[in-house]
Amino acid sequence: MKCLYFDEVLTFIEDYPQPRREKGEALIKIHYGAICNTDKEIIKGYKGFQGILGHEFVGVVEEAEDPTYIGKRVVGEINLGCGECKHCRQGYNNHCKNRRVLGITNKDGAFAQYITLPLANLHLVPDGVADLEAVFAEPLAAALEITNQCHIRPTHKVAIVGSGKLGQLIGQVLSLTGCDLTILGRNEKSLFLLKNKARVQLISQVDYASYFDVVVDATGNQSGLSYAQNIVKPMGKVVLKSTYHDQALLNPTLWVVNEITLVGSRCGPMDATLRLLDKKLVSTEGLLGGVYTLEEYQAAFADQNALKSVFKIVE
């Protein structure tokens, strides 16, 4: 099968062995796979991954022990716990220390014609959700996880730092809470997409100091966390959504003195995500950039104008 394989450099391979499903797994033919900032960070050295990249996908089940899945469109949770450790036994397989992660840790990913995943990881895509909407399910679920972890009150002043793809989805999700929402970024074009959801402002043109009850860092770089620390109120919360290869340098004294809570936030609820997409409460309009073949991977990863670049993999 065709795939994008990473081993210090990213390479297109035309004849990679097709995966074989194990007991409890499904074989999935990928329709679309989307580039995430994590993929770009892996290429820089994050996680030390070797294998097929890609963890945001939509596809169709071709083989499964449960015949009701065959022919159905699916998206998938990316974490595969060992099923035996205390975290897995308590239902926290996302935090299994031995977990594999699709396209990130010890599991070939979705920039390929086929993948395998356990049936327990799969979620059926509603008929009213198009493929190019469903491919956003994994990052939208990550946006929803914030509301699982933090009680966002309608009276809260909330800021999102970063207006890229993840910031866009977080902005749409948090706007549903009724909070006083501000989105801060460096790109006027991407901020404009959210003007009907929140107050949008260029970071260079504002000066917020100790102002927000909750700040979400979705910048994808080390400067975002320092900036979030500066604009959150004492006893406020900073939610960290950025994953990157670099180290962040912080002065811990300010966090201690101001009693700021730092919340790490990762994967989220897929079923709720698909309901939001099906009910059109969240839109992917304007987020999709170029659609590329796997052979065009260099152009796809180099596309600086797209909030989201997608590989069309189905033939």
PDB file of C-alpha atoms in Angstrom:
ATOM      1  CA  MET A   1       0.000   0.000   0.000  1.00  0.00           C
ATOM      2  CA  LYS A   2       0.986   3.663  -0.321  1.00  0.00           C
ATOM      3  CA  CYS A   3       2.024   5.545   2.810  1.00  0.00           C
ATOM      4  CA  LEU A   4       4.151   8.318   4.308  1.00  0.00           C
ATOM      5  CA  TYR A   5       6.882   6.755   6.429  1.00  0.00           C
ATOM      6  CA  PHE A   6       9.002   8.704   8.902  1.00  0.00           C
ATOM      7  CA  ASP A   7      12.492   7.621   9.928  1.00  0.00           C
ATOM      8  CA  GLU A   8      14.353  10.873  10.613  1.00  0.00           C
ATOM      9  CA  VAL A   9      13.035  12.045   7.240  1.00  0.00           C
ATOM     10  CA  LEU A  10       9.541  11.740   5.773  1.00  0.00           C
ATOM     11  CA  THR A  11       9.344   9.500   2.689  1.00  0.00           C
ATOM     12  CA  PHE A  12       6.589   8.397   0.319  1.00  0.00           C
ATOM     13  CA  ILE A  13       6.533   4.603  -0.056  1.00  0.00           C
ATOM     14  CA  GLU A  14       4.434   2.891  -2.716  1.00  0.00           C
ATOM     15  CA  ASP A  15       4.724  -0.766  -1.641  1.00  0.00           C
ATOM     16  CA  TYR A  16       4.578  -0.805   2.178  1.00  0.00           C
ATOM     17  CA  PRO A  17       3.025  -4.012   3.617  1.00  0.00           C
ATOM     18  CA  GLN A  18      -0.703  -3.657   4.295  1.00  0.00           C
ATOM     19  CA  PRO A  19      -1.484  -4.182   7.998  1.00  0.00           C
ATOM     20  CA  ARG A  20      -3.270  -7.307   9.176  1.00  0.00           C
ATOM     21  CA  ARG A  21      -5.902  -6.911  11.836  1.00  0.00           C
ATOM     22  CA  GLU A  22      -5.547  -8.738  15.121  1.00  0.00           C
ATOM     23  CA  LYS A  23      -8.336 -10.145  17.283  1.00  0.00           C
ATOM     24  CA  GLY A  24     -10.796  -7.408  18.204  1.00  0.00           C
ATOM     25  CA  GLU A  25      -9.518  -5.057  15.527  1.00  0.00           C
ATOM     26  CA  ALA A  26     -10.944  -3.673  12.293  1.00  0.00           C
ATOM     27  CA  LEU A  27      -9.175  -3.091   8.996  1.00  0.00           C
ATOM     28  CA  ILE A  28     -10.016   0.424   7.834  1.00  0.00           C
ATOM     29  CA  LYS A  29      -9.564   1.896   4.376  1.00  0.00           C
ATOM     30  CA  ILE A  30      -8.633   5.545   4.841  1.00  0.00           C
ATOM     31  CA  HIS A  31     -10.555   8.177   2.891  1.00  0.00           C
ATOM     32  CA  TYR A  32      -8.852  11.287   4.286  1.00  0.00           C
ATOM     33  CA  GLY A  33      -6.010  11.936   6.712  1.00  0.00           C
ATOM     34  CA  ALA A  34      -5.346  15.415   8.088  1.00  0.00           C
ATOM     35  CA  ILE A  35      -2.034  17.011   9.050  1.00  0.00           C
ATOM     36  CA  CYS A  36      -1.808  18.015  12.705  1.00  0.00           C
ATOM     37  CA  ASN A  37       0.766  20.288  14.331  1.00  0.00           C
ATOM     38  CA  THR A  38       1.897  17.201  16.273  1.00  0.00           C
ATOM     39  CA  ASP A  39       2.871  15.584  12.957  1.00  0.00           C
ATOM     40  CA  LYS A  40       5.039  18.594  12.198  1.00  0.00           C
ATOM     41  CA  GLU A  41       6.621  18.424  15.657  1.00  0.00           C
ATOM     42  CA  ILE A  42       7.355  14.695  15.211  1.00  0.00           C
ATOM     43  CA  ILE A  43       9.277  15.573  12.066  1.00  0.00           C
ATOM     44  CA  LYS A  44      11.339  17.958  14.232  1.00  0.00           C
ATOM     45  CA  GLY A  45      12.104  15.142  16.678  1.00  0.00           C
ATOM     46  CA  TYR A  46       9.149  15.114  19.095  1.00  0.00           C
ATOM     47  CA  LYS A  47       8.466  11.636  20.545  1.00  0.00           C
ATOM     48  CA  GLY A  48      11.292   9.990  18.572  1.00  0.00           C
ATOM     49  CA  PHE A  49       8.702   8.229  16.407  1.00  0.00           C
ATOM     50  CA  GLN A  50       9.531   5.869  13.544  1.00  0.00           C
ATOM     51  CA  GLY A  51       6.733   4.609  11.303  1.00  0.00           C
ATOM     52  CA  ILE A  52       3.727   5.882   9.368  1.00  0.00           C
ATOM     53  CA  LEU A  53       2.562   9.320  10.488  1.00  0.00           C
ATOM     54  CA  GLY A  54      -1.019  10.545  10.886  1.00  0.00           C
ATOM     55  CA  HIS A  55      -3.717  10.249  13.549  1.00  0.00           C
ATOM     56  CA  GLU A  56      -6.620  12.375  12.255  1.00  0.00           C
ATOM     57  CA  PHE A  57      -8.658  10.347   9.765  1.00  0.00           C
ATOM     58  CA  VAL A  58     -11.976   9.185   8.407  1.00  0.00           C
ATOM     59  CA  GLY A  59     -12.353   5.862   6.640  1.00  0.00           C
ATOM     60  CA  VAL A  60     -14.492   2.815   5.963  1.00  0.00           C
ATOM     61  CA  VAL A  61     -14.305  -0.530   7.752  1.00  0.00           C
ATOM     62  CA  GLU A  62     -13.439  -3.330   5.318  1.00  0.00           C
ATOM     63  CA  GLU A  63     -12.879  -6.204   7.772  1.00  0.00           C
ATOM     64  CA  ALA A  64     -14.131  -6.781  11.327  1.00  0.00           C
ATOM     65  CA  GLU A  65     -15.339  -9.610  13.539  1.00  0.00           C
ATOM     66  CA  ASP A  66     -18.580  -7.665  14.071  1.00  0.00           C
ATOM     67  CA  PRO A  67     -20.232  -7.557  10.630  1.00  0.00           C
ATOM     68  CA  THR A  68     -22.346  -4.525  11.575  1.00  0.00           C
ATOM     69  CA  TYR A  69     -19.211  -2.366  11.197  1.00  0.00           C
ATOM     70  CA  ILE A  70     -18.330  -3.508   7.674  1.00  0.00           C
ATOM     71  CA  GLY A  71     -18.947  -0.799   5.101  1.00  0.00           C
ATOM     72  CA  LYS A  72     -19.506   1.872   7.762  1.00  0.00           C
ATOM     73  CA  ARG A  73     -17.638   5.155   7.905  1.00  0.00           C
ATOM     74  CA  VAL A  74     -15.655   5.614  11.103  1.00  0.00           C
ATOM     75  CA  VAL A  75     -13.334   7.892  12.993  1.00  0.00           C
ATOM     76  CA  GLY A  76     -11.176   6.597  15.815  1.00  0.00           C
ATOM     77  CA  GLU A  77      -9.690   7.259  19.230  1.00  0.00           C
ATOM     78  CA  ILE A  78      -5.940   7.211  18.859  1.00  0.00           C
ATOM     79  CA  ASN A  79      -4.791   5.686  22.177  1.00  0.00           C
ATOM     80  CA  LEU A  80      -4.407   1.908  22.502  1.00  0.00           C
ATOM     81  CA  GLY A  81      -3.932   0.875  26.128  1.00  0.00           C
ATOM     82  CA  CYS A  82      -2.413  -2.429  27.181  1.00  0.00           C
ATOM     83  CA  GLY A  83      -5.681  -3.448  28.876  1.00  0.00           C
ATOM     84  CA  GLU A  84      -3.876  -4.925  31.884  1.00  0.00           C
ATOM     85  CA  CYS A  85      -2.303  -2.104  33.929  1.00  0.00           C
ATOM     86  CA  LYS A  86      -4.059  -0.277  36.771  1.00  0.00           C
ATOM     87  CA  HIS A  87      -4.840   2.717  34.560  1.00  0.00           C
ATOM     88  CA  CYS A  88      -6.522   0.533  31.930  1.00  0.00           C
ATOM     89  CA  ARG A  89      -8.444  -1.413  34.604  1.00  0.00           C
ATOM     90  CA  GLN A  90      -9.738   1.896  35.977  1.00  0.00           C
ATOM     91  CA  GLY A  91     -10.853   3.042  32.521  1.00  0.00           C
ATOM     92  CA  TYR A  92      -7.954   5.447  31.920  1.00  0.00           C
ATOM     93  CA  ASN A  93      -6.412   3.685  28.927  1.00  0.00           C
ATOM     94  CA  ASN A  94      -5.481   7.124  27.518  1.00  0.00           C
ATOM     95  CA  HIS A  95      -2.901   7.277  30.305  1.00  0.00           C
ATOM     96  CA  CYS A  96      -1.636   3.706  30.100  1.00  0.00           C
ATOM     97  CA  LYS A  97       2.148   3.856  30.441  1.00  0.00           C
ATOM     98  CA  ASN A  98       2.464   1.084  27.851  1.00  0.00           C
ATOM     99  CA  ARG A  99      -0.013   2.573  25.407  1.00  0.00           C
ATOM    100  CA  ARG A 100       0.509   2.802  21.698  1.00  0.00           C
ATOM    101  CA  VAL A 101      -0.713   5.938  19.948  1.00  0.00           C
ATOM    102  CA  LEU A 102      -1.777   5.990  16.313  1.00  0.00           C
ATOM    103  CA  GLY A 103       0.920   7.649  14.215  1.00  0.00           C
ATOM    104  CA  ILE A 104       2.699   8.928  17.341  1.00  0.00           C
ATOM    105  CA  THR A 105       3.967   6.045  19.506  1.00  0.00           C
ATOM    106  CA  ASN A 106       4.642   2.467  18.322  1.00  0.00           C
ATOM    107  CA  LYS A 107       1.615   2.297  15.992  1.00  0.00           C
ATOM    108  CA  ASP A 108       1.558   2.990  12.258  1.00  0.00           C
ATOM    109  CA  GLY A 109      -0.775   5.859  11.472  1.00  0.00           C
ATOM    110  CA  ALA A 110      -3.302   7.128   8.975  1.00  0.00           C
ATOM    111  CA  PHE A 111      -1.160   8.620   6.213  1.00  0.00           C
ATOM    112  CA  ALA A 112      -1.622   5.305   4.457  1.00  0.00           C
ATOM    113  CA  GLN A 113      -4.277   3.462   2.496  1.00  0.00           C
ATOM    114  CA  TYR A 114      -5.090   1.162   5.428  1.00  0.00           C
ATOM    115  CA  ILE A 115      -4.833   1.088   9.214  1.00  0.00           C
ATOM    116  CA  THR A 116      -6.006  -1.249  11.952  1.00  0.00           C
ATOM    117  CA  LEU A 117      -7.659  -0.170  15.209  1.00  0.00           C
ATOM    118  CA  PRO A 118      -9.616  -1.985  17.925  1.00  0.00           C
ATOM    119  CA  LEU A 119     -13.378  -1.883  17.427  1.00  0.00           C
ATOM    120  CA  ALA A 120     -13.580  -0.299  20.890  1.00  0.00           C
ATOM    121  CA  ASN A 121     -11.728   2.740  19.489  1.00  0.00           C
ATOM    122  CA  LEU A 122     -14.104   3.293  16.569  1.00  0.00           C
ATOM    123  CA  HIS A 123     -17.057   5.666  16.307  1.00  0.00           C
ATOM    124  CA  LEU A 124     -19.590   5.555  13.491  1.00  0.00           C
ATOM    125  CA  VAL A 125     -19.897   8.752  11.476  1.00  0.00           C
ATOM    126  CA  PRO A 126     -23.520   9.987  11.153  1.00  0.00           C
ATOM    127  CA  ASP A 127     -24.912  10.201   7.631  1.00  0.00           C
ATOM    128  CA  GLY A 128     -25.260  13.973   7.948  1.00  0.00           C
ATOM    129  CA  VAL A 129     -21.522  14.468   8.522  1.00  0.00           C
ATOM    130  CA  ALA A 130     -19.389  14.657   5.372  1.00  0.00           C
ATOM    131  CA  ASP A 131     -15.937  13.056   5.185  1.00  0.00           C
ATOM    132  CA  LEU A 132     -14.228  16.448   5.145  1.00  0.00           C
ATOM    133  CA  GLU A 133     -16.079  17.347   8.345  1.00  0.00           C
ATOM    134  CA  ALA A 134     -15.451  14.001  10.040  1.00  0.00           C
ATOM    135  CA  VAL A 135     -11.693  14.287   9.493  1.00  0.00           C
ATOM    136  CA  PHE A 136     -11.791  17.084  12.105  1.00  0.00           C
ATOM    137  CA  ALA A 137     -13.283  14.776  14.760  1.00  0.00           C
ATOM    138  CA  GLU A 138     -10.060  14.044  16.652  1.00  0.00           C
ATOM    139  CA  PRO A 139      -8.964  17.685  17.158  1.00  0.00           C
ATOM    140  CA  LEU A 140     -12.554  18.749  17.868  1.00  0.00           C
ATOM    141  CA  ALA A 141     -12.722  16.088  20.574  1.00  0.00           C
ATOM    142  CA  ALA A 142      -9.517  17.567  22.008  1.00  0.00           C
ATOM    143  CA  ALA A 143     -11.235  20.968  22.083  1.00  0.00           C
ATOM    144  CA  LEU A 144     -14.223  19.469  23.897  1.00  0.00           C
ATOM    145  CA  GLU A 145     -11.980  17.946  26.545  1.00  0.00           C
ATOM    146  CA  ILE A 146     -11.489  21.434  27.999  1.00  0.00           C
ATOM    147  CA  THR A 147     -15.145  21.506  29.053  1.00  0.00           C
ATOM    148  CA  ASN A 148     -14.697  18.073  30.667  1.00  0.00           C
ATOM    149  CA  GLN A 149     -11.827  19.384  32.760  1.00  0.00           C
ATOM    150  CA  CYS A 150     -12.879  22.951  33.545  1.00  0.00           C
ATOM    151  CA  HIS A 151     -16.191  24.462  34.545  1.00  0.00           C
ATOM    152  CA  ILE A 152     -16.403  27.392  32.127  1.00  0.00           C
ATOM    153  CA  ARG A 153     -19.025  29.689  33.627  1.00  0.00           C
ATOM    154  CA  PRO A 154     -21.060  32.145  31.514  1.00  0.00           C
ATOM    155  CA  THR A 155     -19.654  34.887  33.765  1.00  0.00           C
ATOM    156  CA  HIS A 156     -16.022  33.920  33.119  1.00  0.00           C
ATOM    157  CA  LYS A 157     -13.664  36.009  31.038  1.00  0.00           C
ATOM    158  CA  VAL A 158     -11.903  33.443  28.859  1.00  0.00           C
ATOM    159  CA  ALA A 159      -9.035  33.870  26.402  1.00  0.00           C
ATOM    160  CA  ILE A 160      -7.738  31.524  23.726  1.00  0.00           C
ATOM    161  CA  VAL A 161      -4.182  32.268  22.646  1.00  0.00           C
ATOM    162  CA  GLY A 162      -3.645  31.065  19.089  1.00  0.00           C
ATOM    163  CA  SER A 163      -6.050  31.153  16.157  1.00  0.00           C
ATOM    164  CA  GLY A 164      -4.807  28.182  14.166  1.00  0.00           C
ATOM    165  CA  LYS A 165      -6.851  25.076  13.476  1.00  0.00           C
ATOM    166  CA  LEU A 166      -7.074  23.913  17.085  1.00  0.00           C
ATOM    167  CA  GLY A 167      -7.705  27.450  18.331  1.00  0.00           C
ATOM    168  CA  GLN A 168     -10.523  27.734  15.817  1.00  0.00           C
ATOM    169  CA  LEU A 169     -12.216  24.585  17.092  1.00  0.00           C
ATOM    170  CA  ILE A 170     -11.702  25.520  20.751  1.00  0.00           C
ATOM    171  CA  GLY A 171     -13.189  28.937  20.012  1.00  0.00           C
ATOM    172  CA  GLN A 172     -16.332  27.422  18.539  1.00  0.00           C
ATOM    173  CA  VAL A 173     -16.716  24.992  21.451  1.00  0.00           C
ATOM    174  CA  LEU A 174     -16.179  27.550  24.216  1.00  0.00           C
ATOM    175  CA  SER A 175     -18.492  30.064  22.533  1.00  0.00           C
ATOM    176  CA  LEU A 176     -21.322  27.592  23.259  1.00  0.00           C
ATOM    177  CA  THR A 177     -20.800  28.135  27.019  1.00  0.00           C
ATOM    178  CA  GLY A 178     -21.855  31.782  26.820  1.00  0.00           C
ATOM    179  CA  CYS A 179     -18.623  32.981  28.437  1.00  0.00           C
ATOM    180  CA  ASP A 180     -17.046  36.370  27.664  1.00  0.00           C
ATOM    181  CA  LEU A 181     -14.647  34.979  25.062  1.00  0.00           C
ATOM    182  CA  THR A 182     -11.587  36.659  23.540  1.00  0.00           C
ATOM    183  CA  ILE A 183      -9.363  35.050  20.921  1.00  0.00           C
ATOM    184  CA  LEU A 184      -5.854  36.414  20.565  1.00  0.00           C
ATOM    185  CA  GLY A 185      -3.615  35.662  17.611  1.00  0.00           C
ATOM    186  CA  ARG A 186      -1.070  36.948  15.147  1.00  0.00           C
ATOM    187  CA  ASN A 187      -2.951  36.247  11.913  1.00  0.00           C
ATOM    188  CA  GLU A 188      -5.779  38.616  10.946  1.00  0.00           C
ATOM    189  CA  LYS A 189      -7.148  36.208   8.352  1.00  0.00           C
ATOM    190  CA  SER A 190      -7.630  33.332  10.774  1.00  0.00           C
ATOM    191  CA  LEU A 191      -8.970  35.612  13.503  1.00  0.00           C
ATOM    192  CA  PHE A 192     -11.587  36.922  11.073  1.00  0.00           C
ATOM    193  CA  LEU A 193     -13.114  33.423  10.840  1.00  0.00           C
ATOM    194  CA  LEU A 194     -14.085  33.670  14.514  1.00  0.00           C
ATOM    195  CA  LYS A 195     -15.437  37.216  14.586  1.00  0.00           C
ATOM    196  CA  ASN A 196     -19.016  35.980  15.064  1.00  0.00           C
ATOM    197  CA  LYS A 197     -18.021  33.672  17.932  1.00  0.00           C
ATOM    198  CA  ALA A 198     -15.831  35.888  20.089  1.00  0.00           C
ATOM    199  CA  ARG A 199     -13.937  39.133  20.468  1.00  0.00           C
ATOM    200  CA  VAL A 200     -10.919  38.723  18.185  1.00  0.00           C
ATOM    201  CA  GLN A 201      -7.746  40.737  18.631  1.00  0.00           C
ATOM    202  CA  LEU A 202      -4.158  40.800  17.434  1.00  0.00           C
ATOM    203  CA  ILE A 203      -1.746  40.110  20.284  1.00  0.00           C
ATOM    204  CA  SER A 204       0.442  42.999  19.156  1.00  0.00           C
ATOM    205  CA  GLN A 205      -2.396  45.492  19.635  1.00  0.00           C
ATOM    206  CA  VAL A 206      -3.582  44.657  23.163  1.00  0.00           C
ATOM    207  CA  ASP A 207      -2.147  44.601  26.656  1.00  0.00           C
ATOM    208  CA  TYR A 208      -4.007  42.322  29.047  1.00  0.00           C
ATOM    209  CA  ALA A 209      -2.416  41.858  32.443  1.00  0.00           C
ATOM    210  CA  SER A 210      -3.938  39.506  35.035  1.00  0.00           C
ATOM    211  CA  TYR A 211      -7.315  39.864  33.339  1.00  0.00           C
ATOM    212  CA  PHE A 212      -8.784  36.467  32.376  1.00  0.00           C
ATOM    213  CA  ASP A 213     -10.314  33.782  34.593  1.00  0.00           C
ATOM    214  CA  VAL A 214      -9.301  31.032  32.152  1.00  0.00           C
ATOM    215  CA  VAL A 215      -6.653  31.112  29.414  1.00  0.00           C
ATOM    216  CA  VAL A 216      -6.209  28.358  26.824  1.00  0.00           C
ATOM    217  CA  ASP A 217      -2.814  28.086  25.140  1.00  0.00           C
ATOM    218  CA  ALA A 218      -3.279  26.734  21.613  1.00  0.00           C
ATOM    219  CA  THR A 219      -0.229  28.374  20.062  1.00  0.00           C
ATOM    220  CA  GLY A 220       1.798  25.215  19.529  1.00  0.00           C
ATOM    221  CA  ASN A 221       4.990  26.915  20.713  1.00  0.00           C
ATOM    222  CA  GLN A 222       6.824  27.674  23.947  1.00  0.00           C
ATOM    223  CA  SER A 223       5.997  31.398  24.018  1.00  0.00           C
ATOM    224  CA  GLY A 224       2.278  30.678  24.390  1.00  0.00           C
ATOM    225  CA  LEU A 225       2.520  29.413  27.955  1.00  0.00           C
ATOM    226  CA  SER A 226       4.523  32.446  29.135  1.00  0.00           C
ATOM    227  CA  TYR A 227       2.004  34.783  27.534  1.00  0.00           C
ATOM    228  CA  ALA A 228      -0.899  32.879  29.118  1.00  0.00           C
ATOM    229  CA  GLN A 229       0.741  33.222  32.535  1.00  0.00           C
ATOM    230  CA  ASN A 230       0.893  36.993  32.091  1.00  0.00           C
ATOM    231  CA  ILE A 231      -2.762  37.489  31.196  1.00  0.00           C
ATOM    232  CA  VAL A 232      -4.481  35.087  33.612  1.00  0.00           C
ATOM    233  CA  LYS A 233      -5.862  36.394  36.911  1.00  0.00           C
ATOM    234  CA  PRO A 234      -4.484  35.298  40.268  1.00  0.00           C
ATOM    235  CA  MET A 235      -6.137  31.972  41.165  1.00  0.00           C
ATOM    236  CA  GLY A 236      -7.104  31.554  37.509  1.00  0.00           C
ATOM    237  CA  LYS A 237      -6.579  28.556  35.231  1.00  0.00           C
ATOM    238  CA  VAL A 238      -4.305  28.040  32.264  1.00  0.00           C
ATOM    239  CA  VAL A 239      -5.229  25.153  29.978  1.00  0.00           C
ATOM    240  CA  LEU A 240      -2.291  23.851  27.942  1.00  0.00           C
ATOM    241  CA  LYS A 241      -3.220  22.326  24.574  1.00  0.00           C
ATOM    242  CA  SER A 242       0.158  22.801  22.859  1.00  0.00           C
ATOM    243  CA  THR A 243       2.512  19.899  22.184  1.00  0.00           C
ATOM    244  CA  TYR A 244       5.931  20.682  20.754  1.00  0.00           C
ATOM    245  CA  HIS A 245       9.507  19.487  20.585  1.00  0.00           C
ATOM    246  CA  ASP A 246      11.069  22.484  22.392  1.00  0.00           C
ATOM    247  CA  GLN A 247      11.298  23.102  26.137  1.00  0.00           C
ATOM    248  CA  ALA A 248       9.319  25.906  27.822  1.00  0.00           C
ATOM    249  CA  LEU A 249      11.233  28.148  30.243  1.00  0.00           C
ATOM    250  CA  LEU A 250       9.068  29.573  33.028  1.00  0.00           C
ATOM    251  CA  ASN A 251       9.477  31.403  36.312  1.00  0.00           C
ATOM    252  CA  PRO A 252       7.643  29.118  38.769  1.00  0.00           C
ATOM    253  CA  THR A 253       7.516  31.835  41.445  1.00  0.00           C
ATOM    254  CA  LEU A 254       4.758  33.701  39.600  1.00  0.00           C
ATOM    255  CA  TRP A 255       2.682  30.550  39.346  1.00  0.00           C
ATOM    256  CA  VAL A 256       3.085  29.895  43.070  1.00  0.00           C
ATOM    257  CA  VAL A 257       2.501  33.464  44.280  1.00  0.00           C
ATOM    258  CA  ASN A 258      -0.552  33.927  42.050  1.00  0.00           C
ATOM    259  CA  GLU A 259      -1.846  30.414  42.798  1.00  0.00           C
ATOM    260  CA  ILE A 260      -2.446  29.684  39.133  1.00  0.00           C
ATOM    261  CA  THR A 261      -3.754  26.241  38.162  1.00  0.00           C
ATOM    262  CA  LEU A 262      -2.131  24.652  35.115  1.00  0.00           C
ATOM    263  CA  VAL A 263      -4.295  22.042  33.384  1.00  0.00           C
ATOM    264  CA  GLY A 264      -2.792  19.721  30.784  1.00  0.00           C
ATOM    265  CA  SER A 265      -5.427  18.770  28.208  1.00  0.00           C
ATOM    266  CA  ARG A 266      -5.265  16.160  25.476  1.00  0.00           C
ATOM    267  CA  CYS A 267      -7.799  13.801  23.842  1.00  0.00           C
ATOM    268  CA  GLY A 268     -11.549  14.100  24.332  1.00  0.00           C
ATOM    269  CA  PRO A 269     -15.023  12.607  23.766  1.00  0.00           C
ATOM    270  CA  MET A 270     -15.566  11.439  20.183  1.00  0.00           C
ATOM    271  CA  ASP A 271     -19.298  10.704  20.473  1.00  0.00           C
ATOM    272  CA  ALA A 272     -20.025  14.255  21.637  1.00  0.00           C
ATOM    273  CA  THR A 273     -17.863  15.575  18.806  1.00  0.00           C
ATOM    274  CA  LEU A 274     -19.871  13.722  16.177  1.00  0.00           C
ATOM    275  CA  ARG A 275     -23.122  14.996  17.709  1.00  0.00           C
ATOM    276  CA  LEU A 276     -21.888  18.587  17.450  1.00  0.00           C
ATOM    277  CA  LEU A 277     -20.909  18.079  13.808  1.00  0.00           C
ATOM    278  CA  ASP A 278     -24.176  16.331  13.001  1.00  0.00           C
ATOM    279  CA  LYS A 279     -26.247  19.126  14.573  1.00  0.00           C
ATOM    280  CA  LYS A 280     -24.075  21.750  12.826  1.00  0.00           C
ATOM    281  CA  LEU A 281     -23.249  23.407  16.150  1.00  0.00           C
ATOM    282  CA  VAL A 282     -19.606  23.449  15.066  1.00  0.00           C
ATOM    283  CA  SER A 283     -18.569  24.278  11.514  1.00  0.00           C
ATOM    284  CA  THR A 284     -15.413  23.339   9.636  1.00  0.00           C
ATOM    285  CA  GLU A 285     -16.111  25.918   6.940  1.00  0.00           C
ATOM    286  CA  GLY A 286     -13.039  27.999   6.226  1.00  0.00           C
ATOM    287  CA  LEU A 287     -10.721  25.637   8.100  1.00  0.00           C
ATOM    288  CA  LEU A 288      -9.909  23.313   5.229  1.00  0.00           C
ATOM    289  CA  GLY A 289      -7.014  24.295   3.025  1.00  0.00           C
ATOM    290  CA  GLY A 290      -5.397  22.190   0.345  1.00  0.00           C
ATOM    291  CA  VAL A 291      -6.362  18.602  -0.432  1.00  0.00           C
ATOM    292  CA  TYR A 292      -3.338  16.600  -1.558  1.00  0.00           C
ATOM    293  CA  THR A 293      -2.395  13.094  -2.604  1.00  0.00           C
ATOM    294  CA  LEU A 294       0.177  11.233  -0.520  1.00  0.00           C
ATOM    295  CA  GLU A 295       2.668  11.746  -3.343  1.00  0.00           C
ATOM    296  CA  GLU A 296       2.255  15.512  -2.840  1.00  0.00           C
ATOM    297  CA  TYR A 297       3.289  15.334   0.826  1.00  0.00           C
ATOM    298  CA  GLN A 298       6.055  17.910   0.534  1.00  0.00           C
ATOM    299  CA  ALA A 299       3.656  20.555  -0.762  1.00  0.00           C
ATOM    300  CA  ALA A 300       1.080  19.580   1.869  1.00  0.00           C
ATOM    301  CA  PHE A 301       3.498  20.019   4.777  1.00  0.00           C
ATOM    302  CA  ALA A 302       4.898  23.233   3.281  1.00  0.00           C
ATOM    303  CA  ASP A 303       1.457  24.851   2.807  1.00  0.00           C
ATOM    304  CA  GLN A 304       1.570  27.909   5.067  1.00  0.00           C
ATOM    305  CA  ASN A 305      -1.734  29.373   3.876  1.00  0.00           C
ATOM    306  CA  ALA A 306      -3.943  26.503   5.023  1.00  0.00           C
ATOM    307  CA  LEU A 307      -5.280  26.138   8.559  1.00  0.00           C
ATOM    308  CA  LYS A 308      -5.698  22.475   7.718  1.00  0.00           C
ATOM    309  CA  SER A 309      -4.122  20.435   4.921  1.00  0.00           C
ATOM    310  CA  VAL A 310      -5.642  17.050   4.141  1.00  0.00           C
ATOM    311  CA  PHE A 311      -4.480  13.988   2.238  1.00  0.00           C
ATOM    312  CA  LYS A 312      -7.085  12.381  -0.016  1.00  0.00           C
ATOM    313  CA  ILE A 313      -6.093   8.730   0.236  1.00  0.00           C
ATOM    314  CA  VAL A 314      -9.040   6.729  -1.102  1.00  0.00           C
ATOM    315  CA  GLU A 315      -8.726   5.740  -4.744  1.00  0.00           C
TER     316      GLU A 315
END
